[in-house]
Short mmCIF file of C-alpha atoms and ligand atoms in Angstrom, two decimals:
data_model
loop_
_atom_site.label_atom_id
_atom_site.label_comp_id
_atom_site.label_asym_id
_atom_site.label_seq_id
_atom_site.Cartn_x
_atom_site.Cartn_y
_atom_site.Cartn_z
CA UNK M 1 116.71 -9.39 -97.91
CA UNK M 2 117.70 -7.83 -94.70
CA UNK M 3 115.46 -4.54 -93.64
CA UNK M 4 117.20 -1.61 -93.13
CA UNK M 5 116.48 0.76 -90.28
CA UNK M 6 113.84 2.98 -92.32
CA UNK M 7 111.99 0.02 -93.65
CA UNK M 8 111.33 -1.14 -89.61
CA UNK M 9 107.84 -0.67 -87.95
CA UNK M 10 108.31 1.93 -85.19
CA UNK M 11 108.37 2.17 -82.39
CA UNK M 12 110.99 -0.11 -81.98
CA UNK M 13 114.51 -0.60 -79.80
CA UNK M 14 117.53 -1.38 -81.62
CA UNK M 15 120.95 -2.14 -80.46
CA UNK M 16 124.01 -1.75 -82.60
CA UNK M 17 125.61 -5.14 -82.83
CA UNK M 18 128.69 -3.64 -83.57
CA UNK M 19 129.04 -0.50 -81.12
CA UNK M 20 127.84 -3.01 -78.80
CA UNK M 21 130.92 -5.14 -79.14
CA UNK M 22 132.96 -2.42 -78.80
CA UNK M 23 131.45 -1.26 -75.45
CA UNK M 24 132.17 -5.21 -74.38
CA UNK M 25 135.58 -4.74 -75.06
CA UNK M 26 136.09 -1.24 -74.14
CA UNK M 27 134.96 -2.82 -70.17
CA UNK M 28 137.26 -5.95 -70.37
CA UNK M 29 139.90 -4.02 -71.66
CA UNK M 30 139.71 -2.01 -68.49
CA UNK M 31 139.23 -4.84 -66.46
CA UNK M 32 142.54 -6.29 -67.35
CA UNK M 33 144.41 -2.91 -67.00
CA UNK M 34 143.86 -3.05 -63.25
CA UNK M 35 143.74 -6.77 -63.06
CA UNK M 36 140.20 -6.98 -61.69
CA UNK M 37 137.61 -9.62 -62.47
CA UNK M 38 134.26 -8.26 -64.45
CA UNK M 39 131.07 -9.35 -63.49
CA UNK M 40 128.66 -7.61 -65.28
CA UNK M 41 125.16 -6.27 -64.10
CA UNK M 42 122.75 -8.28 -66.44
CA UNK M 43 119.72 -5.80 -65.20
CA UNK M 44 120.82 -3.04 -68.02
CA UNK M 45 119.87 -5.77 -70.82
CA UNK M 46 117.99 -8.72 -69.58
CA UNK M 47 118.83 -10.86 -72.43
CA UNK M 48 120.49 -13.94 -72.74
CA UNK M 49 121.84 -13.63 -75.76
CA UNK M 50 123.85 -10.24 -74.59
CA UNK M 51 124.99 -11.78 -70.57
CA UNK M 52 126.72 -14.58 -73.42
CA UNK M 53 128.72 -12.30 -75.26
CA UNK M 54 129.93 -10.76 -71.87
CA UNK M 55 130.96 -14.61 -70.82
CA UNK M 56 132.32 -14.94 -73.87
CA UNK M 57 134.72 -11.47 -73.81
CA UNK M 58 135.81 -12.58 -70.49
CA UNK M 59 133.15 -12.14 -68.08
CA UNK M 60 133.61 -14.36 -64.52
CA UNK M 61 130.03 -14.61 -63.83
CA UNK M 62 127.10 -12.08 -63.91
CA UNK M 63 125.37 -9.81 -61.08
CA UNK M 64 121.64 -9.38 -61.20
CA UNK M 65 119.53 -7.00 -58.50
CA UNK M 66 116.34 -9.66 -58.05
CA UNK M 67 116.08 -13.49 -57.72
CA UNK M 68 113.47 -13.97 -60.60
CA UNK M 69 115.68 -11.76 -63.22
CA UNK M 70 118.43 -14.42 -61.47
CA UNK M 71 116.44 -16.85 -62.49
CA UNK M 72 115.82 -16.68 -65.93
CA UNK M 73 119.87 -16.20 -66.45
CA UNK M 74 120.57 -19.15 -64.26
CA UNK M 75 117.98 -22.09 -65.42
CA UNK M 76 119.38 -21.41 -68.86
CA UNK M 77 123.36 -22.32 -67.81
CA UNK M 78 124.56 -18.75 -68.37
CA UNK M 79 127.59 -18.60 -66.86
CA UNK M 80 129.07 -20.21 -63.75
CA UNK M 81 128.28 -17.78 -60.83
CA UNK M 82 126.05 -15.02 -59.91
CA UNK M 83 126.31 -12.29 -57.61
CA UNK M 84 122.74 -10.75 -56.07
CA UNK M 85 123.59 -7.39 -55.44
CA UNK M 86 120.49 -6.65 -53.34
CA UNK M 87 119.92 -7.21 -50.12
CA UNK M 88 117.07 -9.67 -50.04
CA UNK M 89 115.22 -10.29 -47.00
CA UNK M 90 112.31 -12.68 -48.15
CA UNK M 91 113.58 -16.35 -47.37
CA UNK M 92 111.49 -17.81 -49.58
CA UNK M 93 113.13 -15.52 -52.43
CA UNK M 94 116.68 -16.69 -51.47
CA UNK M 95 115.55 -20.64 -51.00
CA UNK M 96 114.16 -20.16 -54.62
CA UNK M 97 117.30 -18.37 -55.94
CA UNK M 98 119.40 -21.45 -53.89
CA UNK M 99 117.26 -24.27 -55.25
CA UNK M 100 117.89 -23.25 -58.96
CA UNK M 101 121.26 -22.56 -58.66
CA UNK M 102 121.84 -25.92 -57.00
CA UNK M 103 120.18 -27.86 -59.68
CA UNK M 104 122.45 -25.97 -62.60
CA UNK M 105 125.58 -26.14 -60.20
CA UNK M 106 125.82 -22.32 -60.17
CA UNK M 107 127.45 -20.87 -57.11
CA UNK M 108 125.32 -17.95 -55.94
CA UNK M 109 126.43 -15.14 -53.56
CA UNK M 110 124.06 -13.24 -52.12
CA UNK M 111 124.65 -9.22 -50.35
CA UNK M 112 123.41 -8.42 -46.94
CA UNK M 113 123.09 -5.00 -44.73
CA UNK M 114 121.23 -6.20 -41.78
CA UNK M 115 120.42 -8.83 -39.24
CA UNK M 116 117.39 -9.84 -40.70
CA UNK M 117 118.71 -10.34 -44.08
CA UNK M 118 121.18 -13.10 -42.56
CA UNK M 119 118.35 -14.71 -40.81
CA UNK M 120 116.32 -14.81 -43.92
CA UNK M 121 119.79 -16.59 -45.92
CA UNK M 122 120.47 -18.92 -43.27
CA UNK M 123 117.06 -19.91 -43.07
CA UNK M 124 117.11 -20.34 -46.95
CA UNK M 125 120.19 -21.75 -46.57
CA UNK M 126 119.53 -24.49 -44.12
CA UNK M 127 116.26 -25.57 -45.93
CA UNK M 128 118.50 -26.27 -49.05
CA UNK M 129 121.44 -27.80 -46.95
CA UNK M 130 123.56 -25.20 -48.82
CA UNK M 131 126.22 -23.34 -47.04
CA UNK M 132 126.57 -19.77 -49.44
CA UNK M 133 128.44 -16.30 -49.81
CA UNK M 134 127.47 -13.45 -48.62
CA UNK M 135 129.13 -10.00 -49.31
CA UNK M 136 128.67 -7.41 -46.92
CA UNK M 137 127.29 -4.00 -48.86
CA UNK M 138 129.08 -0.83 -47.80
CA UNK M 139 127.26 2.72 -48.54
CA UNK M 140 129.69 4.51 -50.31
CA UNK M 141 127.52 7.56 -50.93
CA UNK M 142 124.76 6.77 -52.90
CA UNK M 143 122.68 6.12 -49.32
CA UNK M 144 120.62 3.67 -50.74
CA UNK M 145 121.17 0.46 -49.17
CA UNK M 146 124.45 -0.70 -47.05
CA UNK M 147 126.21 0.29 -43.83
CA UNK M 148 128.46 3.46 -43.60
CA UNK M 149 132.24 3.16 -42.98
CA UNK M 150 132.52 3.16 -39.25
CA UNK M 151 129.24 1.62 -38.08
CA UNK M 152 129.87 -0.82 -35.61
CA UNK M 153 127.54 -2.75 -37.10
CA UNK M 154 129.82 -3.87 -40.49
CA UNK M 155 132.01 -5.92 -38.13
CA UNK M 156 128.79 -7.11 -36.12
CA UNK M 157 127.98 -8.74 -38.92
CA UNK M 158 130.92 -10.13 -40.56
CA UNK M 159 131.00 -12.00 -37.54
CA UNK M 160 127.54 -13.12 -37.88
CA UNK M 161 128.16 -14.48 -40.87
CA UNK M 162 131.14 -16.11 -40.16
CA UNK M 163 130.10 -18.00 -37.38
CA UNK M 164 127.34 -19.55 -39.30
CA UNK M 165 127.47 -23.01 -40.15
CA UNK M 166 125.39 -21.97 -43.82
CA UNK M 167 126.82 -18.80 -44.42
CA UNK M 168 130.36 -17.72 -46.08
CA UNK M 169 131.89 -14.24 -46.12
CA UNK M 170 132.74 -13.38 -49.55
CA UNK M 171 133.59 -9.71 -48.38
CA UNK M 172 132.66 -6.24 -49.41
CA UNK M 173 130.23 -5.02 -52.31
CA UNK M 174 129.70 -1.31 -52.91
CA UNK M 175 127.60 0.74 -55.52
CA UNK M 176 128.92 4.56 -55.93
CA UNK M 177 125.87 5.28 -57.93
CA UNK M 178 126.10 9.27 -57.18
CA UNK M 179 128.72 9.19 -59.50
CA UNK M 180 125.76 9.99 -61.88
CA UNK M 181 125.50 13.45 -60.31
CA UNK M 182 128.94 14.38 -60.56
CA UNK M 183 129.56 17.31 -63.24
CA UNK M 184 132.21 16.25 -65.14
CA UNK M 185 134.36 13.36 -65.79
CA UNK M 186 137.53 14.69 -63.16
CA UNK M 187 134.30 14.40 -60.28
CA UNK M 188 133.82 10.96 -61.35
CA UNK M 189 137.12 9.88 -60.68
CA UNK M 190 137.32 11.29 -57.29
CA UNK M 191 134.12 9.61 -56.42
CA UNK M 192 135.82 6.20 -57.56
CA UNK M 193 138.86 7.17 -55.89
CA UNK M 194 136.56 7.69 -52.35
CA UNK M 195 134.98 4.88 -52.61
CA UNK M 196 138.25 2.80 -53.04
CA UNK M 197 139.55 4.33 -50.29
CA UNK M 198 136.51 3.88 -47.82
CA UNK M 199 136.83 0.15 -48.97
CA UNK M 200 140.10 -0.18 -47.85
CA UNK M 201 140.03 1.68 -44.36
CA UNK M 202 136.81 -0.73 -43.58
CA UNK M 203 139.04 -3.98 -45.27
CA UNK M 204 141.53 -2.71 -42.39
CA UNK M 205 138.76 -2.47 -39.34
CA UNK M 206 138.04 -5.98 -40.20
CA UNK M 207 141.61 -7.13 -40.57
CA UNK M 208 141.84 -5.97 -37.37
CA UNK M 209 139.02 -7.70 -35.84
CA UNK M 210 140.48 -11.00 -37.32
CA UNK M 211 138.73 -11.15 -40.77
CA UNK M 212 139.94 -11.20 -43.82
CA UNK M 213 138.05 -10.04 -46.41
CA UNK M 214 138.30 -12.20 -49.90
CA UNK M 215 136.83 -9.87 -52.45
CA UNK M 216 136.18 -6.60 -52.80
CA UNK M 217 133.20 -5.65 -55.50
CA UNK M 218 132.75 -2.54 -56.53
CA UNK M 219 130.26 -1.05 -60.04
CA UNK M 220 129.12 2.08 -61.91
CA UNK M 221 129.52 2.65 -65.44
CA UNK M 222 130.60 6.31 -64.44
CA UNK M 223 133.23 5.27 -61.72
CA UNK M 224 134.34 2.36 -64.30
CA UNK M 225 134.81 4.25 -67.51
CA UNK M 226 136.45 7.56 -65.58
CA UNK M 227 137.84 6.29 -62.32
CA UNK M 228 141.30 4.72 -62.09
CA UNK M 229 141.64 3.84 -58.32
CA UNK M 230 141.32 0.06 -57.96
CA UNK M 231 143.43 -0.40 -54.92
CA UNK M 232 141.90 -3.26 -52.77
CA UNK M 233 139.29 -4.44 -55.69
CA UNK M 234 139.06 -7.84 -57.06
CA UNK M 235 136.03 -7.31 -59.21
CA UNK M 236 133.99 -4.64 -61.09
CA UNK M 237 130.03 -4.54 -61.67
CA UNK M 238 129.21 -2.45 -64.86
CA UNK M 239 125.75 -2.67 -66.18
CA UNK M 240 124.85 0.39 -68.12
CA UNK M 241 128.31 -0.02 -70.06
CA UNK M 242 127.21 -2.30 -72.74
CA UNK M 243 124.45 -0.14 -74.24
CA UNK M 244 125.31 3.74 -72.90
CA UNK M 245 122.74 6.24 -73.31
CA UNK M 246 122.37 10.19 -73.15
CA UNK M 247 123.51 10.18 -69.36
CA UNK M 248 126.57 9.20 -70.61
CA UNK M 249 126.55 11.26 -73.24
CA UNK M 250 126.10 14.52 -70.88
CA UNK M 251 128.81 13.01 -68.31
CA UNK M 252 131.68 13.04 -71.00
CA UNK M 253 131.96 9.51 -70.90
CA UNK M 254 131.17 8.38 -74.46
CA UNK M 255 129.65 10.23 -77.49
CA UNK M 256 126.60 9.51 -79.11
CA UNK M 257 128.46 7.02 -81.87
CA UNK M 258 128.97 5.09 -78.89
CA UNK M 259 125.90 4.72 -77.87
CA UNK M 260 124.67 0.96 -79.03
CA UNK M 261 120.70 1.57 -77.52
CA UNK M 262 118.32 3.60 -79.76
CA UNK M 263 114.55 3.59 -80.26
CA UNK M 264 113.57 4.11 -84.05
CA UNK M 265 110.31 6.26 -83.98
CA UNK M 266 108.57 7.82 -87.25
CA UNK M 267 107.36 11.31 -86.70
CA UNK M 268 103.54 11.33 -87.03
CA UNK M 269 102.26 14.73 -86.66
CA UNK M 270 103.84 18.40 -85.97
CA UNK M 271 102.38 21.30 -84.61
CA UNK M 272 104.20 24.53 -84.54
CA UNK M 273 106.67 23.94 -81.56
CA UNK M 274 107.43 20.48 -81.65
CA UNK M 275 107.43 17.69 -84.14
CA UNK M 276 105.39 14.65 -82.36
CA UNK M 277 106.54 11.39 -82.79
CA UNK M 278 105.50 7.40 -81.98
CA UNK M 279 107.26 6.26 -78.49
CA UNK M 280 106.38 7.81 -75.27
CA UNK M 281 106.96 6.75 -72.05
CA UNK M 282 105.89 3.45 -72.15
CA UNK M 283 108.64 2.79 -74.88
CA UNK M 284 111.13 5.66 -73.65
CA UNK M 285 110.51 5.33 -69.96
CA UNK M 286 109.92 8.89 -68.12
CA UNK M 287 113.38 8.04 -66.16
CA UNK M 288 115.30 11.06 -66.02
CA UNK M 289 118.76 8.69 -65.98
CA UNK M 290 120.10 6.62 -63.19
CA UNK M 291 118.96 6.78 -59.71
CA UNK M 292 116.44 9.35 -61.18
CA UNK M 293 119.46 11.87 -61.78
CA UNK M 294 119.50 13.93 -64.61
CA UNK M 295 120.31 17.16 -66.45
CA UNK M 296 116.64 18.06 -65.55
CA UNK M 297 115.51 18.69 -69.15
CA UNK M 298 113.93 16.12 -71.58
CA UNK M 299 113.88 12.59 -71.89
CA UNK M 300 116.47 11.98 -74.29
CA UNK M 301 117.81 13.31 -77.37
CA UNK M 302 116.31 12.60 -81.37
CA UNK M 303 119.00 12.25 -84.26
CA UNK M 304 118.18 11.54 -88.37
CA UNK M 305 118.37 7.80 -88.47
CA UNK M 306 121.37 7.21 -91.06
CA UNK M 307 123.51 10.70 -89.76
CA UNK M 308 126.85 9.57 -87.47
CA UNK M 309 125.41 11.67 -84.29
CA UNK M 310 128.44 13.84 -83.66
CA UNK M 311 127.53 15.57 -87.50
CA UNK M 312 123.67 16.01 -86.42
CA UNK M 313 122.40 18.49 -83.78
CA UNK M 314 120.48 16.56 -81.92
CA UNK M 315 117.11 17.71 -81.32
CA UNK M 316 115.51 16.78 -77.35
CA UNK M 317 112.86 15.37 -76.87
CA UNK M 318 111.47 17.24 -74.66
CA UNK M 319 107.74 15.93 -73.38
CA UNK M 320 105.95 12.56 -73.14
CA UNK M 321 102.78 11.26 -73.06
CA UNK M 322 102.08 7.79 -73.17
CA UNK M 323 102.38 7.17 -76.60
CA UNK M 324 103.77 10.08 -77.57
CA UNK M 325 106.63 11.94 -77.50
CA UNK M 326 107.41 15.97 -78.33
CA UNK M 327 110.60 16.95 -80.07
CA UNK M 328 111.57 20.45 -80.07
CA UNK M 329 111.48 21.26 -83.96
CA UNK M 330 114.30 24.15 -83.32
CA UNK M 331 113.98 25.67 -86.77
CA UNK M 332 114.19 21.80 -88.47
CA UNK M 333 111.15 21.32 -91.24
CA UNK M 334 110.73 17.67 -91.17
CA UNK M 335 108.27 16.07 -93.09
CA UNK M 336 105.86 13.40 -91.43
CA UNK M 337 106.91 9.88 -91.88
CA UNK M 338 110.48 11.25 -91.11
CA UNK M 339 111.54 8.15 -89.35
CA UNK M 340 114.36 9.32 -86.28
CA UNK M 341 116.64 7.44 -83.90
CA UNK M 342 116.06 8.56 -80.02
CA UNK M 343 118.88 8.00 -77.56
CA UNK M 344 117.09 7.39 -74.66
CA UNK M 345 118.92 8.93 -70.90
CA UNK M 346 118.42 6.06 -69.45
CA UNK M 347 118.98 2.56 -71.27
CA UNK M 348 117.93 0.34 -68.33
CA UNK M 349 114.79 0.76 -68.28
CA UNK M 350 114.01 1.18 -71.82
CA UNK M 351 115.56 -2.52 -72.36
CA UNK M 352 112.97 -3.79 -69.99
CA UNK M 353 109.92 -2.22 -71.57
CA UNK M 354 110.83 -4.08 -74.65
CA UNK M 355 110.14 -7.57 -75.73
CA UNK M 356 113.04 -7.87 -77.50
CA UNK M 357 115.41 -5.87 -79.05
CA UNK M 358 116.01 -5.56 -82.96
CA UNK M 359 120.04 -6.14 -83.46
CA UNK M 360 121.36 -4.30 -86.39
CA UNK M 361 124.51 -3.59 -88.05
CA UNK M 362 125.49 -1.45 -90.86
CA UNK M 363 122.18 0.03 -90.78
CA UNK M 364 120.23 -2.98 -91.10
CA UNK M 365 118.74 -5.61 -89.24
CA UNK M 366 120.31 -8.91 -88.69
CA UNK M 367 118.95 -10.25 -85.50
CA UNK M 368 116.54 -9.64 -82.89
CA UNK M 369 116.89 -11.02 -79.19
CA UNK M 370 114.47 -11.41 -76.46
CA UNK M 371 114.65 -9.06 -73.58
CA UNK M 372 114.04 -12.58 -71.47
CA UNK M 373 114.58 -11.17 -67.70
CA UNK M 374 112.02 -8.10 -68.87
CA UNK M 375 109.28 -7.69 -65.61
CA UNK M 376 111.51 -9.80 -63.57
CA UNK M 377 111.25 -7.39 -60.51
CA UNK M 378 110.83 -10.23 -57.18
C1 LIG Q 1 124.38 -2.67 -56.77
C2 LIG Q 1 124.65 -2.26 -58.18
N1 LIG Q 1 125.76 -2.71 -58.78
C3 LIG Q 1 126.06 -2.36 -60.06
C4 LIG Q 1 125.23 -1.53 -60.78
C5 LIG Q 1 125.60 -1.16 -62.19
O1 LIG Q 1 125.70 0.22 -62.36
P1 LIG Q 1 125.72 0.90 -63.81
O2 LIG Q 1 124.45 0.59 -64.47
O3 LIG Q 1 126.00 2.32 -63.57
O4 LIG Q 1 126.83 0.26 -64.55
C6 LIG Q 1 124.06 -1.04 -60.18
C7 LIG Q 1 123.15 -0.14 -60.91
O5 LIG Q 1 122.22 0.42 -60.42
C8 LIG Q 1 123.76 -1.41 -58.84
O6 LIG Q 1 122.65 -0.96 -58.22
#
């Protein structure tokens, strides 16, 4: 007989099988709309089992941030390509990354910013007698990593690359991760719509330097779900879209029924301001949401384990320790052993804290899948 949620040991992470296939579809749906290949980010759930269903829905190939979390994606055949989109400057990294992918006849494209990341490819390159892709990254406001529109240096090194005997250019890859501090969902679509538009005025620099520039890939949940500009891109990155979370939540762009990630915790004691209950941070991460953005209070929201959320007030969880977590009682009396279901802000990292996540559906459990790519930070 299958368990259902309240008969589970807590803590533990559960994804909605279901809700999950939804948020698949929701993405490919979109993808087709604007005629744009999906390539999803595989560093939101790590698991195999998930990266196939995305092949399966349509999915070209799969993007991953480090070689090893690559790695353990590409030595078990999952899919035909991969796109690192990191800028990787350790050769011996890449001629790992080129090795493996050249064994399981998986074509690999890599992302540079700088003149020493195209030494370190070539190098990696050359040792493997592979000749392989390599997108450009353009900082589109997040300024993180890539070059800004009109830095002399974008055409510098398209022409680097181009005039290598082991490299390719595939063209230009952009993340407009500050979509995550936007206020509402109208914000979010203007931050899409800037970031297609810087694309295009640097496709047109190039164009006019001689290069054409094959693909443009571009990737937020946010700018995804809310942004309809996809002028001049041929492929969109999503990770966080296949689990959601309580950033998305507070950015309008799904409600909590939507969410597929939860972690099932039991309270286990109460004192007279919060109810204290079985995950802390080291099951509910401290991240305040993507690229450490946030609403600034808690650390995720707590709902009754077999209420639809939009029916329940949610109740925030509003401190961590460790092992513990505080949820603000706000006038609830819940007994102990009251088992709840936490909607984490941030998904990502809760995935990879996890050794595997417990697939249910209908409210009980029918599966539970390795987090495989969990730790895989080099
Ligand atoms: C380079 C890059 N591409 C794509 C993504 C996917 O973004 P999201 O998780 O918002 O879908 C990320 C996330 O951090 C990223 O860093």
């Amino acid at each position: 007989m299958a368990l259902r949620i309240a008969e589970l040991e807590t803590p533990e992470v559960l994804v909605d099988r279901d809700q999950l296939l939804r948020n698949l579809g929701r993405v490919q749906r979109i993808a087709a709309q604007h005629d744009v290949a999906l390539r999803p980010h595989v560093k939101t759930h790590k698991c195999i089992e998930i990266a196939r269903l995305q092949l399966e829905h349509g999915a070209v190939g799969l993007t991953a941030s480090k070689v090893d979390e690559a790695l353990v994606f590409i030595e078990q055949a999952c899919g035909p390509s991969f796109t690192l989109a990191y800028p990787i400057v350790d050769p011996r990294k890449l001629q790992r990354a080129f090795a493996s992918a050249g064994h399981q006849n998986v074509e690999l494209r890599i992302t540079v910013d700088s003149e020493a990341g195209i030494a370190a490819a070539e190098a990696a390159a050359k040792s493997c007698n592979k000749t392989v892709s390599a997108f450009v990254k353009i900082d589109v406001g997040l300024h993180r990593c890539g070059l800004v529109e009109d830095d002399p240096q974008v055409v510098r090194l398209v022409r680097l690359i181009s005039s290598s005997s082991q490299l390719r250019f595939a063209g230009l890859l952009s993340h407009a991760g500050q979509a995550y501090t936007a206020p509402d969902i109208a914000r979010i679509a203007e931050i899409a719509a800037e970031e297609s538009a810087i694309l295009q005025r640097v496709r047109s620099r190039l164009a006019s330097a001689g290069f054409d520039v094959p693909e443009v890939s571009v990737g937020s949940t946010p700018t995804v779900l809310a942004g309809n500009s996809f002028e001049a891109v041929t492929e969109i990155r999503p990770g966080n879209y296949v689990f959601l979370d309580a950033t998305a939540v507070r950015l309008g762009l799904a409600s909590f029924e939507e969410v597929a990630l939860s972690v099932v915790v039991t309270i286990i004691s109460a004192n007279s301001s919060y109810f204290i209950i079985d995950g802390g941070s080291k099951v509910l991460s401290s991240d305040l949401g993507a690229h450490g953005t946030g609403a600034g209070v808690g650390y995720g929201v707590a709902l009754p384990i077999d209420v639809a959320g939009a029916e329940a007030a949610p109740l925030l969880v509003a401190r961590l320790s460790e092992e513990h977590g505080f949820v603000e009682r706000a006038g609830e009396d819940l007994a102990i052993g009251t088992k709840l279901r936490v909607i984490p802000n941030h998904a990502c990292p809760v995935a990879n804290l996890a050794e595997r996540l417990t697939i249910t559906s209908q409210g009980e459990m029918i599966d539970q899948w390795q987090v495989a790519a969990r730790g895989k930070v080099r």
